[in-house]
Amino acid sequence: MNNLSITSGIFILLLLTGPMLMRTPAAVRRYLFYIINIVLYAVYLNSITNIIGILVFVIPTFLYIKLMKKRSAPAWPMIIIVLGMFFYLNGYIFIFLKDSNLLTFKLLGLSYILFRQLDILIQMNSGLIDKIDIVDYLNYLFSFWTIMAGPIQRFNEFKESIYAELKPLSEKENLKCLHRAANGMIKVLVIGLFFDNIVDNALKHYPPYNGNPLMFLSQVKYFIEIFYSYPLFLYFNFSGYCDVVIAMGKWSGFTLPENFDKPYLARNVIEFWNRWHITLSLWVKDYLFQPLFKWLISGILSKHILKAQYLSIFITFFLVGLWHGATVNFAIFGILQGIGMAASMYYRDTLQRKYGKQWYKEYLNNKKIAFIERFICLHYFSFSLMFFIK
Amino acid sequence: MKKLLNYLPESVRYYGDILLLSIKIIIIISMIFGSVKPMIVYQNF
């Protein structure tokens, strides 16, 4: 597979020509978009094995959607098949099958394609999607703006955007889009890279501890560099990319959801995930947390609603951690996020129950407490990221 | 930087905006041609 990067010529060319290509009448736009998406994805797959892999992953879902519409079939059998295929294609299964001769695949944006397929299946099951044709289906799955790393758009939002009659942007709006995209590029290429270099340098020179106190001080110095630089690198790298695609999408008349809202100003882990990778948080809230919570309160935890809530949020964010990769480090990252979410929820509920809602309102307005909470939340997330570094 | 532009008179603000955008584009181009090829971390997930 070729590496599609934010600085690759073809991606920049597509972003810059987007307004010309996409500001065409809706009927033309979707076919033009279809050709671009398919060609771009095929080029980046670069091997017949990968092309077969992706076709096997996405086409059965489309055929099943047709069956769902015709025979009112439930979504869950296909959800299980899609998840199984995802675990295989993404290499999760190889953890259990060492020295396996099974085929391996390198597919661009696989987990984002999975999120979109599940979104369609679940929405179709709930009757929120009426009909879908192959052009809309593949456009949604392989949309070149979001194929690299999101944001995770929902199918109905996507359809609304692709069929909308576009109004020309004013000069001011055009400039605003270009400024945001340029800022995003600078975040990735200049600021993000600056912190990345600090992390790289610290990791390279991190000394092994041999009982020498000077060596210990050197370890502490490099650890502090990594501890504070890696969260900043990750933020500028990912939010910069999101700024570029959201701004250039808007310039082309295509609305993409926001993915960041000053996450390091969050006061607790719940608020943090409402500000960081927002589209992922909303996705897991709708499709993991809520069904799990409903299942728990209708069964084994029917008399313990709060416990069901804490358990659901813990499991949800543990799985978010594992989504990043099937390694022990990502499992620990997930456990820390799960504990952070459940603990934040428990703390909020306890304060409200013990001291009342009016007191809690005053508590929230206290600036000193806000500062302390922000400090703790930032350091907790930074600590959890230490398991995130490869 | 963008906020500083608000102190400029209306008639020159637009040109200031274009100038600022040009500076950003020059920085970006020089980084790209300087072989900077960062990957987006979340691309690997």
Coordinates of C-alpha atoms in Angstrom, one line a residue, chain A:
Chain A
M1 CA 0.0 0.0 0.0
N2 CA 1.2 3.5 -0.8
N3 CA 1.2 5.9 2.1
L4 CA -1.4 8.6 1.7
S5 CA -0.1 11.6 3.6
I6 CA -1.5 15.1 4.2
T7 CA 1.4 16.5 2.2
S8 CA 1.2 14.1 -0.8
G9 CA 0.8 15.8 -4.1
I10 CA -2.4 14.0 -5.1
F11 CA -4.2 14.8 -1.8
I12 CA -3.2 18.5 -2.0
L13 CA -4.3 18.7 -5.6
L14 CA -7.7 17.2 -4.7
L15 CA -8.1 19.6 -1.8
L16 CA -7.3 22.6 -4.0
T17 CA -9.4 21.5 -7.0
G18 CA -12.3 20.5 -4.7
P19 CA -14.3 23.7 -5.2
M20 CA -14.2 23.3 -9.0
L21 CA -15.0 19.6 -8.9
M22 CA -17.6 19.6 -6.2
R23 CA -19.4 22.9 -6.8
T24 CA -21.2 21.3 -9.7
P25 CA -24.9 20.4 -9.8
A26 CA -25.8 17.7 -7.3
A27 CA -26.5 15.0 -10.0
V28 CA -23.0 15.5 -11.5
R29 CA -21.3 16.0 -8.2
R30 CA -22.0 12.5 -6.8
Y31 CA -20.7 10.7 -9.9
L32 CA -17.6 12.9 -10.1
F33 CA -17.0 12.4 -6.4
Y34 CA -17.5 8.6 -6.9
I35 CA -14.8 8.5 -9.6
I36 CA -12.3 10.5 -7.6
N37 CA -12.9 8.4 -4.4
I38 CA -12.6 5.0 -6.2
V39 CA -9.6 6.0 -8.2
L40 CA -7.8 7.5 -5.2
Y41 CA -8.5 4.5 -3.0
A42 CA -7.5 2.0 -5.7
V43 CA -4.2 3.9 -6.4
Y44 CA -3.3 3.8 -2.7
L45 CA -4.2 0.1 -2.3
N46 CA -1.6 -0.6 -4.9
S47 CA -2.1 -4.4 -5.0
I48 CA -4.7 -6.8 -6.2
T49 CA -4.7 -8.6 -2.8
N50 CA -5.6 -5.4 -1.0
I51 CA -8.3 -4.5 -3.6
I52 CA -9.9 -8.0 -3.2
G53 CA -9.6 -7.5 0.6
I54 CA -11.5 -4.2 0.6
L55 CA -14.2 -5.5 -1.9
V56 CA -14.8 -8.5 0.3
F57 CA -15.1 -6.1 3.3
V58 CA -17.6 -3.6 1.8
I59 CA -19.7 -5.3 -0.9
P60 CA -21.4 -8.0 1.3
T61 CA -22.7 -5.2 3.6
F62 CA -24.3 -3.4 0.6
L63 CA -26.0 -6.6 -0.6
Y64 CA -27.2 -7.2 3.0
I65 CA -28.6 -3.7 3.2
K66 CA -30.7 -4.5 0.1
L67 CA -31.9 -7.7 1.8
M68 CA -32.8 -5.8 4.9
K69 CA -34.9 -3.5 2.9
K70 CA -36.6 -6.3 1.0
R71 CA -37.1 -8.9 3.7
S72 CA -36.9 -6.7 6.9
A73 CA -33.9 -8.8 8.0
P74 CA -32.2 -7.7 11.3
A75 CA -28.8 -5.9 11.2
W76 CA -27.0 -8.0 13.8
P77 CA -25.9 -11.0 11.6
M78 CA -24.1 -8.6 9.2
I79 CA -22.7 -6.6 12.1
I80 CA -21.1 -9.7 13.5
I81 CA -19.7 -10.7 10.0
V82 CA -18.4 -7.1 9.4
L83 CA -16.7 -7.1 12.9
G84 CA -15.2 -10.5 12.2
M85 CA -13.8 -9.4 8.9
F86 CA -12.4 -6.2 10.4
F87 CA -10.6 -8.2 13.2
Y88 CA -9.1 -10.4 10.5
L89 CA -8.2 -7.6 8.0
N90 CA -6.8 -5.3 10.7
G91 CA -4.5 -8.1 12.0
Y92 CA -6.2 -8.5 15.5
I93 CA -6.5 -12.3 14.8
F94 CA -2.8 -12.7 14.2
I95 CA -2.1 -12.1 17.9
F96 CA -3.5 -15.5 18.5
L97 CA -2.0 -17.1 15.4
K98 CA 1.7 -16.5 15.6
D99 CA 3.7 -17.7 12.5
S100 CA 0.5 -17.9 10.6
N101 CA 0.5 -18.2 6.8
L102 CA -2.8 -16.4 6.5
L103 CA -3.1 -13.6 4.0
T104 CA -2.2 -10.2 5.4
F105 CA -3.7 -6.9 4.2
K106 CA -2.8 -3.2 4.4
L107 CA -5.9 -1.2 3.9
L108 CA -6.2 2.5 4.2
G109 CA -8.7 3.9 6.7
L110 CA -10.1 0.5 7.6
S111 CA -11.5 1.4 11.0
Y112 CA -13.1 4.5 9.7
I113 CA -14.8 2.4 6.9
L114 CA -15.9 0.0 9.7
F115 CA -17.5 2.8 11.6
R116 CA -19.4 4.0 8.5
Q117 CA -20.6 0.5 7.6
L118 CA -21.9 0.0 11.2
D119 CA -23.6 3.4 11.1
I120 CA -25.5 2.4 7.9
L121 CA -26.5 -1.0 9.2
I122 CA -27.7 0.3 12.6
Q123 CA -29.5 3.4 11.1
M124 CA -31.1 1.1 8.4
N125 CA -32.2 -1.3 11.2
S126 CA -33.8 1.7 13.1
G127 CA -35.6 2.9 9.9
L128 CA -33.6 6.2 9.9
I129 CA -32.2 5.5 6.4
D130 CA -34.8 5.0 3.8
K131 CA -32.8 3.9 0.7
I132 CA -29.2 3.8 -0.4
D133 CA -27.7 3.1 -3.8
I134 CA -24.2 1.9 -4.6
V135 CA -22.8 5.3 -5.5
D136 CA -23.9 6.9 -2.2
Y137 CA -22.7 3.9 -0.3
L138 CA -19.2 3.8 -1.8
N139 CA -19.0 7.6 -1.7
Y140 CA -19.8 7.6 2.0
L141 CA -17.3 4.8 2.8
F142 CA -14.4 6.1 0.7
S143 CA -15.0 9.9 0.8
F144 CA -11.5 11.3 0.1
W145 CA -11.8 14.1 2.6
T146 CA -12.2 11.7 5.5
I147 CA -10.6 8.5 4.4
M148 CA -7.3 9.2 6.1
A149 CA -8.4 9.7 9.7
G150 CA -12.0 10.9 9.9
P151 CA -13.8 12.9 11.2
I152 CA -16.5 10.2 11.4
Q153 CA -19.4 11.6 9.6
R154 CA -22.9 10.0 9.8
F155 CA -24.6 8.7 6.7
N156 CA -27.6 11.1 6.9
E157 CA -25.3 14.1 7.3
F158 CA -23.2 12.9 4.4
K159 CA -26.2 12.5 2.2
E160 CA -27.6 15.9 3.1
S161 CA -24.2 17.5 2.1
I162 CA -23.8 15.7 -1.1
Y163 CA -27.3 16.4 -2.4
A164 CA -27.4 20.0 -1.1
E165 CA -27.9 22.9 -3.6
L166 CA -24.8 24.9 -2.9
K167 CA -24.7 28.7 -2.5
P168 CA -21.5 30.4 -3.5
L169 CA -19.3 31.5 -0.5
S170 CA -18.7 35.2 0.1
E171 CA -15.1 36.5 -0.3
K172 CA -14.9 36.6 3.5
E173 CA -16.0 33.0 3.9
N174 CA -13.5 31.8 1.2
L175 CA -10.7 33.5 3.0
K176 CA -11.8 32.1 6.3
C177 CA -11.7 28.5 4.9
L178 CA -8.3 29.1 3.4
H179 CA -6.9 30.6 6.7
R180 CA -8.2 27.6 8.6
A181 CA -6.7 25.1 6.2
A182 CA -3.4 26.9 6.2
N183 CA -3.5 27.0 10.1
G184 CA -4.2 23.3 10.1
M185 CA -1.2 22.6 7.8
I186 CA 1.1 24.8 10.0
K187 CA -0.2 22.9 13.1
V188 CA 0.8 19.6 11.5
L189 CA 4.0 20.6 9.6
V190 CA 5.5 23.1 12.0
I191 CA 4.1 23.0 15.5
G192 CA 3.3 19.3 15.6
L193 CA 6.6 18.4 14.1
F194 CA 8.5 20.6 16.6
F195 CA 7.0 18.5 19.5
D196 CA 7.5 15.3 17.6
N197 CA 11.2 16.0 17.3
I198 CA 11.4 16.6 21.1
V199 CA 9.7 13.3 21.7
D200 CA 11.9 11.5 19.2
N201 CA 15.1 13.0 20.6
A202 CA 14.1 12.1 24.2
L203 CA 13.2 8.5 23.2
K204 CA 16.4 8.1 21.3
H205 CA 18.6 9.4 24.2
Y206 CA 16.5 7.9 27.1
P207 CA 19.3 6.2 29.3
P208 CA 19.0 2.8 31.0
Y209 CA 19.0 3.2 34.8
N210 CA 22.2 1.7 36.3
G211 CA 21.9 3.0 39.9
N212 CA 23.8 6.3 39.1
P213 CA 21.9 9.3 40.5
L214 CA 23.0 11.4 37.6
M215 CA 21.5 8.9 35.2
F216 CA 18.3 9.0 37.2
L217 CA 18.1 12.8 36.8
S218 CA 18.7 12.4 33.1
Q219 CA 15.9 9.9 32.9
V220 CA 13.6 12.3 34.7
K221 CA 14.5 15.1 32.3
Y222 CA 13.7 13.0 29.2
F223 CA 10.5 11.7 30.8
I224 CA 9.3 15.2 31.5
E225 CA 10.1 16.1 27.9
I226 CA 8.0 13.2 26.6
F227 CA 5.3 13.6 29.1
Y228 CA 4.5 17.2 28.1
S229 CA 5.5 17.1 24.4
Y230 CA 3.7 14.0 23.3
P231 CA 0.1 15.2 24.1
L232 CA 0.9 18.5 22.4
F233 CA 2.3 16.7 19.3
L234 CA -0.8 14.4 19.2
Y235 CA -3.2 17.4 19.5
F236 CA -1.5 19.5 16.8
N237 CA -1.0 16.5 14.5
F238 CA -4.6 15.3 14.6
S239 CA -6.5 18.6 15.1
G240 CA -4.4 20.2 12.3
Y241 CA -5.3 17.5 9.9
C242 CA -9.0 17.9 10.9
D243 CA -8.8 21.7 10.3
V244 CA -7.4 21.1 6.8
V245 CA -10.1 18.6 5.7
I246 CA -13.0 20.5 7.4
A247 CA -12.0 23.8 5.9
M248 CA -11.3 22.5 2.4
G249 CA -14.5 20.5 2.6
K250 CA -16.5 23.6 3.5
W251 CA -14.7 25.5 0.6
S252 CA -16.0 22.8 -1.7
G253 CA -19.5 23.0 -0.2
F254 CA -19.2 19.8 1.9
T255 CA -20.0 20.1 5.6
L256 CA -17.9 17.9 7.9
P257 CA -18.4 17.6 11.6
E258 CA -16.1 19.3 14.1
N259 CA -13.7 17.0 15.9
F260 CA -11.9 19.1 18.5
D261 CA -12.9 21.8 21.0
K262 CA -9.9 22.9 23.1
P263 CA -9.6 19.4 24.8
Y264 CA -6.8 20.4 27.2
L265 CA -9.1 22.8 28.9
A266 CA -11.5 20.0 30.0
R267 CA -12.2 19.7 33.7
N268 CA -12.6 16.0 33.8
V269 CA -12.3 12.9 31.6
I270 CA -16.0 13.0 30.5
E271 CA -15.6 16.6 29.3
F272 CA -12.3 15.7 27.7
W273 CA -13.8 13.1 25.5
N274 CA -16.6 15.6 24.6
R275 CA -13.8 17.9 23.3
W276 CA -11.3 15.3 21.8
H277 CA -12.1 13.3 18.7
I278 CA -15.7 14.4 19.2
T279 CA -17.0 12.3 16.3
L280 CA -15.6 9.1 17.8
S281 CA -17.0 9.9 21.2
L282 CA -20.4 10.5 19.8
W283 CA -20.2 7.4 17.7
V284 CA -19.3 5.2 20.7
K285 CA -21.9 6.9 22.9
D286 CA -24.7 6.1 20.4
Y287 CA -23.6 2.6 19.3
L288 CA -21.8 1.2 22.3
F289 CA -22.6 3.0 25.5
Q290 CA -26.4 3.4 25.1
P291 CA -27.2 -0.1 23.9
L292 CA -24.9 -1.6 26.6
F293 CA -26.5 0.6 29.3
K294 CA -30.0 -0.4 28.2
W295 CA -29.1 -4.0 28.1
L296 CA -27.6 -3.9 31.6
I297 CA -30.6 -2.1 33.2
S298 CA -33.1 -4.4 31.5
G299 CA -31.2 -7.4 32.9
I300 CA -28.6 -8.1 35.5
L301 CA -28.3 -4.5 36.8
S302 CA -32.0 -3.6 36.7
K303 CA -31.9 -2.4 40.3
H304 CA -28.6 -0.7 40.1
I305 CA -28.9 2.1 37.5
L306 CA -25.8 4.0 38.6
K307 CA -23.6 0.9 38.6
A308 CA -24.9 0.0 35.1
Q309 CA -23.9 3.5 34.0
Y310 CA -20.4 3.3 35.4
L311 CA -19.9 -0.2 34.0
S312 CA -21.2 0.7 30.6
I313 CA -18.9 3.8 30.4
F314 CA -15.9 1.8 31.6
I315 CA -16.4 -1.0 29.0
T316 CA -17.1 1.5 26.2
F317 CA -13.9 3.4 26.8
F318 CA -11.9 0.3 27.4
L319 CA -13.0 -0.8 23.9
V320 CA -12.1 2.7 22.5
G321 CA -8.6 2.0 23.8
L322 CA -8.4 -1.4 22.2
W323 CA -9.7 0.1 18.9
H324 CA -6.4 1.9 18.6
G325 CA -4.6 -1.5 18.4
A326 CA -4.7 -4.9 19.9
T327 CA -1.7 -4.5 22.2
V328 CA -1.3 -4.6 26.0
N329 CA -0.3 -0.9 25.9
F330 CA -3.6 0.2 24.2
A331 CA -5.5 -2.1 26.6
I332 CA -3.9 -0.2 29.5
F333 CA -4.7 3.1 27.7
G334 CA -8.3 2.0 27.4
I335 CA -8.5 0.8 31.0
L336 CA -7.2 4.2 32.2
Q337 CA -9.8 6.1 30.0
G338 CA -12.5 3.8 31.3
I339 CA -11.5 4.3 34.9
G340 CA -11.2 8.1 34.3
M341 CA -14.7 8.3 32.8
A342 CA -16.4 6.1 35.5
A343 CA -14.5 8.0 38.3
S344 CA -15.5 11.4 36.8
M345 CA -19.1 10.3 36.6
Y346 CA -19.0 8.9 40.2
Y347 CA -17.4 12.1 41.6
R348 CA -20.0 14.3 39.9
D349 CA -22.9 12.1 41.1
T350 CA -21.6 11.9 44.6
L351 CA -21.1 15.7 44.9
Q352 CA -24.6 16.4 43.6
R353 CA -26.2 13.8 45.9
K354 CA -24.3 14.8 49.0
Y355 CA -24.4 18.6 48.7
G356 CA -27.3 19.3 46.3
K357 CA -27.5 20.8 42.9
Q358 CA -27.2 24.5 43.9
W359 CA -23.9 23.8 45.8
Y360 CA -22.6 21.9 42.8
K361 CA -23.4 24.9 40.5
E362 CA -21.3 27.1 42.8
Y363 CA -18.6 24.5 42.8
L364 CA -18.5 24.5 39.1
N365 CA -18.2 28.3 39.0
N366 CA -15.2 28.4 41.4
K367 CA -12.2 29.4 39.3
K368 CA -9.6 27.9 41.7
I369 CA -11.4 24.5 41.5
A370 CA -11.7 24.8 37.8
F371 CA -7.9 25.3 37.5
I372 CA -7.1 22.3 39.8
E373 CA -9.5 20.1 37.9
R374 CA -8.0 21.1 34.5
F375 CA -4.5 20.5 35.8
I376 CA -5.4 17.0 37.1
C377 CA -7.3 16.1 33.9
L378 CA -4.5 17.2 31.6
H379 CA -1.9 15.2 33.7
Y380 CA -4.1 12.2 33.8
F381 CA -4.5 12.1 30.1
S382 CA -0.8 12.8 29.5
F383 CA 0.0 9.9 31.8
S384 CA -2.4 7.6 29.9
L385 CA -0.7 8.6 26.7
M386 CA 2.6 7.2 27.9
F387 CA 1.1 3.8 27.0
F388 CA 0.1 5.2 23.6
I389 CA 3.6 5.9 22.3
K390 CA 4.8 3.2 20.0

